[in-house]
Coordinates of N, CA, C and O in Angstrom, one line a residue:
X120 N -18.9 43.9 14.5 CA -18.5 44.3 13.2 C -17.0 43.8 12.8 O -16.8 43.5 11.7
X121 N -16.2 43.6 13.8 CA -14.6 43.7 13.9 C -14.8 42.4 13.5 O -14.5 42.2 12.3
X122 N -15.5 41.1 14.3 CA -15.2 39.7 14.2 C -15.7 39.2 12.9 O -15.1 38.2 12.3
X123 N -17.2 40.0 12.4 CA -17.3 39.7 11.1 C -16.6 39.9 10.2 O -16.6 39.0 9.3
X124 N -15.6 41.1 10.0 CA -14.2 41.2 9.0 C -13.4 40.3 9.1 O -12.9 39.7 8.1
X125 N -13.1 40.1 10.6 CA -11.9 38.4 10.5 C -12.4 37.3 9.9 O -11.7 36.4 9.4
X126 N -13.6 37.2 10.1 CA -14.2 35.9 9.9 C -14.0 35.4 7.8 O -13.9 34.4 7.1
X127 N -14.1 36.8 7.8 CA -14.7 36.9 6.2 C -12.9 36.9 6.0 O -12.6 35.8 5.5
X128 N -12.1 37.5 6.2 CA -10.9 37.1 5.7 C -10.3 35.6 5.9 O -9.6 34.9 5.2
X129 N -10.7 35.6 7.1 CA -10.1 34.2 7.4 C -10.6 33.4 6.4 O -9.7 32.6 6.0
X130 N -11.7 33.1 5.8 CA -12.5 32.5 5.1 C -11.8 32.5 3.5 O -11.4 31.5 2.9
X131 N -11.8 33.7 3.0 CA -11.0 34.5 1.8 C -9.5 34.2 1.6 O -8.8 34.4 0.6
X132 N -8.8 33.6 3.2 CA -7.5 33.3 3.0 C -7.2 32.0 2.7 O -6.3 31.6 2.0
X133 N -8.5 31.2 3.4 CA -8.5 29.8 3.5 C -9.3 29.2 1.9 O -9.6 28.0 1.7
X134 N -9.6 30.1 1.0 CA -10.1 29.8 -0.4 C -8.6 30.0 -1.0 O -8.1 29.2 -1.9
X135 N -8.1 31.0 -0.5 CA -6.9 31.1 -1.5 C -6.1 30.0 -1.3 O -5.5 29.3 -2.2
X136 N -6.1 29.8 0.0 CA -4.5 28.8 0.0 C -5.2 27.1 -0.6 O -4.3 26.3 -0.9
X137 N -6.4 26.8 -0.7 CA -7.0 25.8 -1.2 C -6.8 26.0 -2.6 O -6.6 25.0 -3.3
X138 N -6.9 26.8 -3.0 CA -6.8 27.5 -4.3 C -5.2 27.3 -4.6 O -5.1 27.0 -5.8
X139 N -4.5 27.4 -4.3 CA -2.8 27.5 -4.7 C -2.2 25.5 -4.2 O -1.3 24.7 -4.7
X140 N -3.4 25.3 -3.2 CA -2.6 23.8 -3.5 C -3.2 22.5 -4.7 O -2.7 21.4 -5.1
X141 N -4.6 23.5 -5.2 CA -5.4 22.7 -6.2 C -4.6 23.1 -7.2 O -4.0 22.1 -7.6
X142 N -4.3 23.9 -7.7 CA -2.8 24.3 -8.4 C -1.4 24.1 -8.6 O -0.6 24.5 -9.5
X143 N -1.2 23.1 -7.4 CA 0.1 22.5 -7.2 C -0.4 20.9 -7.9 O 0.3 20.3 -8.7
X144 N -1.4 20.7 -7.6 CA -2.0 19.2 -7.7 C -2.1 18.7 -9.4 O -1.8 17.8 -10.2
X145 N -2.5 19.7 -9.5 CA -2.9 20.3 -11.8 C -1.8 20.1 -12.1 O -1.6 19.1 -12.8
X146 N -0.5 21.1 -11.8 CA 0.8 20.9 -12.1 C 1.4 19.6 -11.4 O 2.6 19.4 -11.6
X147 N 0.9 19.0 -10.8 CA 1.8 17.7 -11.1 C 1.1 16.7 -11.8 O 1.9 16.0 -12.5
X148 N 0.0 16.4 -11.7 CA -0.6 15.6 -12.7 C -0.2 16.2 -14.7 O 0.1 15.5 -15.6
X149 N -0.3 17.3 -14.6 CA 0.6 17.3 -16.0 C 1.4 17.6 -16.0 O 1.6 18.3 -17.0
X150 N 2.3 17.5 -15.4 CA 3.9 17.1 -15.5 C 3.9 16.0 -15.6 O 4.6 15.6 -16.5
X151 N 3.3 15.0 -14.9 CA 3.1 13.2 -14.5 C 2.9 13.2 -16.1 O 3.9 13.2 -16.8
X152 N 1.6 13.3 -16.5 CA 1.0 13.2 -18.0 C 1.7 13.1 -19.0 O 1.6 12.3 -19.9
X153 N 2.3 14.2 -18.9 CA 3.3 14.5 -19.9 C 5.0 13.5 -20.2 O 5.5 13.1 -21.2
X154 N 5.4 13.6 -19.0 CA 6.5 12.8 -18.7 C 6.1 11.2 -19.0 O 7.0 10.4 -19.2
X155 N 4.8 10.9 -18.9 CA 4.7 9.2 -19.2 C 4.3 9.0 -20.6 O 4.2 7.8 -21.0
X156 N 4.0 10.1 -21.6 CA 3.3 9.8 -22.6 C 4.7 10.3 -23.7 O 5.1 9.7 -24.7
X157 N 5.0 11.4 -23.1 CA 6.4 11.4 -24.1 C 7.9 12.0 -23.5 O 8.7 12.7 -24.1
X158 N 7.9 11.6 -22.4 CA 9.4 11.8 -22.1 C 9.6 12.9 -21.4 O 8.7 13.7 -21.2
X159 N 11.0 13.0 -20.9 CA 11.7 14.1 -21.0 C 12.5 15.1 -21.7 O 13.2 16.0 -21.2
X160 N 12.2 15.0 -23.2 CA 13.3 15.5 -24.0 C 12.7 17.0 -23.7 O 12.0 17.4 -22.7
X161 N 13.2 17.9 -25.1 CA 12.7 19.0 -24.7 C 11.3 19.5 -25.3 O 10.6 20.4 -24.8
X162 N 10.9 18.8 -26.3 CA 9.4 18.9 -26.6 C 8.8 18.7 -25.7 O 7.7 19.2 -25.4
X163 N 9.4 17.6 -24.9 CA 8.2 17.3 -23.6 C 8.3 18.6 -22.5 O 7.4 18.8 -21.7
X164 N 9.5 19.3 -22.5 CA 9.3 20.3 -21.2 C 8.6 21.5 -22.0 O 7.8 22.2 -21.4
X165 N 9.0 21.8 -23.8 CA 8.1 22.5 -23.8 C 6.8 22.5 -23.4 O 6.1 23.2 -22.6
X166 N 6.5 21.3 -24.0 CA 5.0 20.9 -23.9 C 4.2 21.5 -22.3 O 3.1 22.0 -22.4
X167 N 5.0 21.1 -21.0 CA 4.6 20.8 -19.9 C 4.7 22.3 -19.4 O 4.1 22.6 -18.4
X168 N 5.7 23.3 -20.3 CA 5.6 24.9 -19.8 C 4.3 25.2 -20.0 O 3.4 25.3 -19.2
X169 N 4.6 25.5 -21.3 CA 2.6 25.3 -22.1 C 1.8 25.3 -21.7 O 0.9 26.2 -21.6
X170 N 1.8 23.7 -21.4 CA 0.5 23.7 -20.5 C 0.0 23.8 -19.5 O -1.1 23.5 -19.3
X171 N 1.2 24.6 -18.4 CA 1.2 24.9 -17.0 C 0.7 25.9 -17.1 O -0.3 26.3 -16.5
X172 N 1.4 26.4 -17.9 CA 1.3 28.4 -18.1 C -0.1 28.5 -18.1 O -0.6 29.2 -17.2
X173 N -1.1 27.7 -19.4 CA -2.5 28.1 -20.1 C -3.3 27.4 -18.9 O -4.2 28.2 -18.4
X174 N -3.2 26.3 -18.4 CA -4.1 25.9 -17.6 C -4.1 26.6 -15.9 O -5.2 26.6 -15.2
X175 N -2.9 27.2 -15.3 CA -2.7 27.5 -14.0 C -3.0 28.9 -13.9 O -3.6 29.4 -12.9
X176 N -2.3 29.7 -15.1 CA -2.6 31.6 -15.0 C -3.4 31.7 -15.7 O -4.1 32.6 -15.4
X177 N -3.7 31.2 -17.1 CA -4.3 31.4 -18.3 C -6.2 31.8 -18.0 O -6.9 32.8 -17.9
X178 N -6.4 30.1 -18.1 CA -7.6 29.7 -17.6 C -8.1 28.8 -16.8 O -8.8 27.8 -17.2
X179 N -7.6 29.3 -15.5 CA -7.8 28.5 -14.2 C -9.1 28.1 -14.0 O -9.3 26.9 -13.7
X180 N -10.3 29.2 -14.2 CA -11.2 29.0 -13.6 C -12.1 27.9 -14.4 O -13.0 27.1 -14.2
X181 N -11.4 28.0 -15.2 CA -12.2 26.8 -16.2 C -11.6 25.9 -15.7 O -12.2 25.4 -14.8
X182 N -10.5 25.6 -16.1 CA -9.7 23.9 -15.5 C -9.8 23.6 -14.3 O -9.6 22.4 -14.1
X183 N -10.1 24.4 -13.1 CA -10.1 24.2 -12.4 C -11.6 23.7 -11.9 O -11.9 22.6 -11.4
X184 N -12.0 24.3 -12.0 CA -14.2 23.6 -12.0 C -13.9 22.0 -13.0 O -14.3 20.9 -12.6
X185 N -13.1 22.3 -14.0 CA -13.3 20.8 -14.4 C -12.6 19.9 -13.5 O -13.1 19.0 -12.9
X186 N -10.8 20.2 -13.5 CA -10.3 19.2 -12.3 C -11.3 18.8 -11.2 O -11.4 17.6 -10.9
X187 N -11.9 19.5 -10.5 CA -12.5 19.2 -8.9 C -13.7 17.8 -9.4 O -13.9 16.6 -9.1
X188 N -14.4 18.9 -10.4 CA -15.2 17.5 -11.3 C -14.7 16.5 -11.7 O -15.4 15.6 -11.4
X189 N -13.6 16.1 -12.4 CA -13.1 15.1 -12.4 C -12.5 14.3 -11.7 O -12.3 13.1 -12.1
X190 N -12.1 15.1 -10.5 CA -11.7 14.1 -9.3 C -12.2 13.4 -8.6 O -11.8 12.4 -8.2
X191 N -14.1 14.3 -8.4 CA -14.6 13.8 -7.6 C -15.8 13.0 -8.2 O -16.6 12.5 -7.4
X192 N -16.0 13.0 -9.7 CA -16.3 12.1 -10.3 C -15.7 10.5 -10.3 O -16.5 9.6 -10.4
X193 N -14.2 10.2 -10.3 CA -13.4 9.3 -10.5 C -13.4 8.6 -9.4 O -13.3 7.4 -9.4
X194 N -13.3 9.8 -8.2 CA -13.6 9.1 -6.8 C -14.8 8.3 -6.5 O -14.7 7.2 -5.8
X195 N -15.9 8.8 -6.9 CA -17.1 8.4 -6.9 C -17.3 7.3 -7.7 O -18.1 6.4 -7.6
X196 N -16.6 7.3 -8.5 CA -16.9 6.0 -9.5 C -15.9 4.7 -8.9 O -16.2 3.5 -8.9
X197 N -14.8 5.3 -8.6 CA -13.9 3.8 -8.2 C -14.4 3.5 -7.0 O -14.0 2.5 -6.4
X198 N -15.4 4.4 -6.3 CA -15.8 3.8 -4.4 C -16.7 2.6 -5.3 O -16.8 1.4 -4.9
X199 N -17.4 3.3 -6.4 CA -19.0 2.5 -6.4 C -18.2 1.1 -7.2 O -18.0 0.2 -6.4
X200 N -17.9 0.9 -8.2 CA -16.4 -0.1 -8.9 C -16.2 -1.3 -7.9 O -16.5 -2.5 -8.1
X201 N -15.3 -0.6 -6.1 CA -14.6 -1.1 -5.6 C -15.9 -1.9 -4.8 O -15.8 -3.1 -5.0
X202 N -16.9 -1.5 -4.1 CA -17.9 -2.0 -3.9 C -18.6 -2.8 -4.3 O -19.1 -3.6 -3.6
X203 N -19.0 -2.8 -6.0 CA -20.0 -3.9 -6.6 C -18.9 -4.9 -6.3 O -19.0 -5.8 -5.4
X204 N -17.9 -4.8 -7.0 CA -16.7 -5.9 -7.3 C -16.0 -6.5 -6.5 O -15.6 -7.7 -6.8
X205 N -15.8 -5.9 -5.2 CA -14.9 -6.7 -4.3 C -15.8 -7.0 -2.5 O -15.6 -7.8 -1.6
X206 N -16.6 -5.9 -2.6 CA -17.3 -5.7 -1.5 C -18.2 -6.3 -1.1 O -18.2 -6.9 0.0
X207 N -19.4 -6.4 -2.0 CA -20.8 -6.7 -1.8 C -20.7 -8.2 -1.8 O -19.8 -8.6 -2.6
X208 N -21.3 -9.0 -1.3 CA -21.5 -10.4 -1.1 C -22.5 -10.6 -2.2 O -23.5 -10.0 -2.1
X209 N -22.2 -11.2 -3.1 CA -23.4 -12.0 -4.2 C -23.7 -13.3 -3.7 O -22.8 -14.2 -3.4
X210 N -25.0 -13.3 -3.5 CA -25.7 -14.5 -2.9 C -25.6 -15.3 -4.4 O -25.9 -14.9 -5.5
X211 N -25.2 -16.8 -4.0 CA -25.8 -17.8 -5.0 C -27.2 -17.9 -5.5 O -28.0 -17.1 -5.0
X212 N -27.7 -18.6 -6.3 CA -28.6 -18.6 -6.2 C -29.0 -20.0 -6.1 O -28.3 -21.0 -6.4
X213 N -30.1 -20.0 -5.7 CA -31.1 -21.3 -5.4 C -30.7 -22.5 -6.4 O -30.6 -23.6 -5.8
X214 N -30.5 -22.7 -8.0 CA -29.5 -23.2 -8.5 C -28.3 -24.2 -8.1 O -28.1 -25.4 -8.1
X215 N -27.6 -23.1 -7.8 CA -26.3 -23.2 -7.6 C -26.1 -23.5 -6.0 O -25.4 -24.5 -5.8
X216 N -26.5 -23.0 -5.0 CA -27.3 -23.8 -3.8 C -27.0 -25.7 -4.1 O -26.1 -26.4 -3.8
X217 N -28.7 -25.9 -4.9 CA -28.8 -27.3 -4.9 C -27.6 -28.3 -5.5 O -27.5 -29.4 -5.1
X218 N -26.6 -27.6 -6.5 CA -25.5 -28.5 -7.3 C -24.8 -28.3 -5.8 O -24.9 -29.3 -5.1
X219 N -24.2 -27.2 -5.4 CA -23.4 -27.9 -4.4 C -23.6 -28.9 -3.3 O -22.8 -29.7 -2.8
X220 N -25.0 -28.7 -2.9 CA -25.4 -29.5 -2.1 C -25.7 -30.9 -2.4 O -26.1 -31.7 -1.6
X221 N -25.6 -31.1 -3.8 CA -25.6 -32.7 -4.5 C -24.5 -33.2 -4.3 O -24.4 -34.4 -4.1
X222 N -23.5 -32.3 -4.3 CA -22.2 -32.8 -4.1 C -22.0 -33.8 -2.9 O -21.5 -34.9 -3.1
X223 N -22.5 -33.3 -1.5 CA -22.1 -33.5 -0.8 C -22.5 -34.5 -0.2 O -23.7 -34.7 0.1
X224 N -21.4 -35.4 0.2 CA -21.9 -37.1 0.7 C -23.3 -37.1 1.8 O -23.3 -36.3 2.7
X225 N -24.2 -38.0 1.7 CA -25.0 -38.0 2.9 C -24.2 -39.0 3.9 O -23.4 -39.9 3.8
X226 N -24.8 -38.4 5.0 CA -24.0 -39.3 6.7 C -24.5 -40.5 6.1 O -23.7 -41.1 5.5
X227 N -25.7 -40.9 6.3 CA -26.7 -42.5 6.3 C -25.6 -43.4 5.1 O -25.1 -44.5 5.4
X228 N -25.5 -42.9 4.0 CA -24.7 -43.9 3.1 C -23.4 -44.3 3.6 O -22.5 -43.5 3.8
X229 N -23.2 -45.9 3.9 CA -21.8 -46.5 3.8 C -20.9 -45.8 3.3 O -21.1 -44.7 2.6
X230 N -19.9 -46.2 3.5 CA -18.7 -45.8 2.4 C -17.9 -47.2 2.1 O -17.9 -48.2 2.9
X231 N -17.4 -47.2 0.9 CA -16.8 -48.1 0.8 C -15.4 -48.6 1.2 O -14.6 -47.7 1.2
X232 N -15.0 -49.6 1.6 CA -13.7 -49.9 2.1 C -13.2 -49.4 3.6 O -12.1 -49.3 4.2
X233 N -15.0 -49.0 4.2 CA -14.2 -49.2 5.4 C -14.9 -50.7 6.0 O -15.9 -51.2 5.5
X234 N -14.3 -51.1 7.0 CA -14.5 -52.1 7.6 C -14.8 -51.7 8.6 O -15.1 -52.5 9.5

């Protein structure tokens, strides 16, 4: 009974503190956001109180289901991106094969100018 209570808090402690660093991550990405789109002045810190305040204590549970979704949508999209584009070997094709291979001198032909 005892080990099932720890287990369940341990578990309950380890949501929270996941929970308080996904919260750190939100507040820096709109602080980032905010600071590259309009500055430092003071509309911009209003701005960035604002939007700390509504999105971190306000209505987390919403922004926060969307952030994770959007992270791990973005992630998923730049693995698959990085992979067509830079990763995967595109075979020539049968085409493009034969031109290169026209190119290239046959042994049996002379060449000219040597002796």
């Amino acid at each position: 009974m005892e080990s099932d209570l720890i287990a369940f808090l341990f578990i309950t402690d380890f949501i929270a503190d996941m929970t308080f660093a996904l919260k750190i991550f939100v507040l820096l990405a709109i602080i980032s956001f905010i600071k590259g789109n309009l500055g430092t002045g003071p509309f911009a810190v209003i701005l960035m109180a604002l939007a700390s305040y509504f999105v971190i204590f306000d209505q987390w549970k919403l922004f926060g289901g969307i952030y994770i979704l959007y992270v791990l949508f973005f992630f998923g999209l730049g693995h698959l991106l990085v992979d067509f584009f830079f990763v995967a070997q595109h075979a020539p094709s049968d085409d493009q094969i034969a031109q290169q291979m026209s190119h290239i001198p046959s042994q049996n032909v002379p060449r000219r100018g040597m002796h």
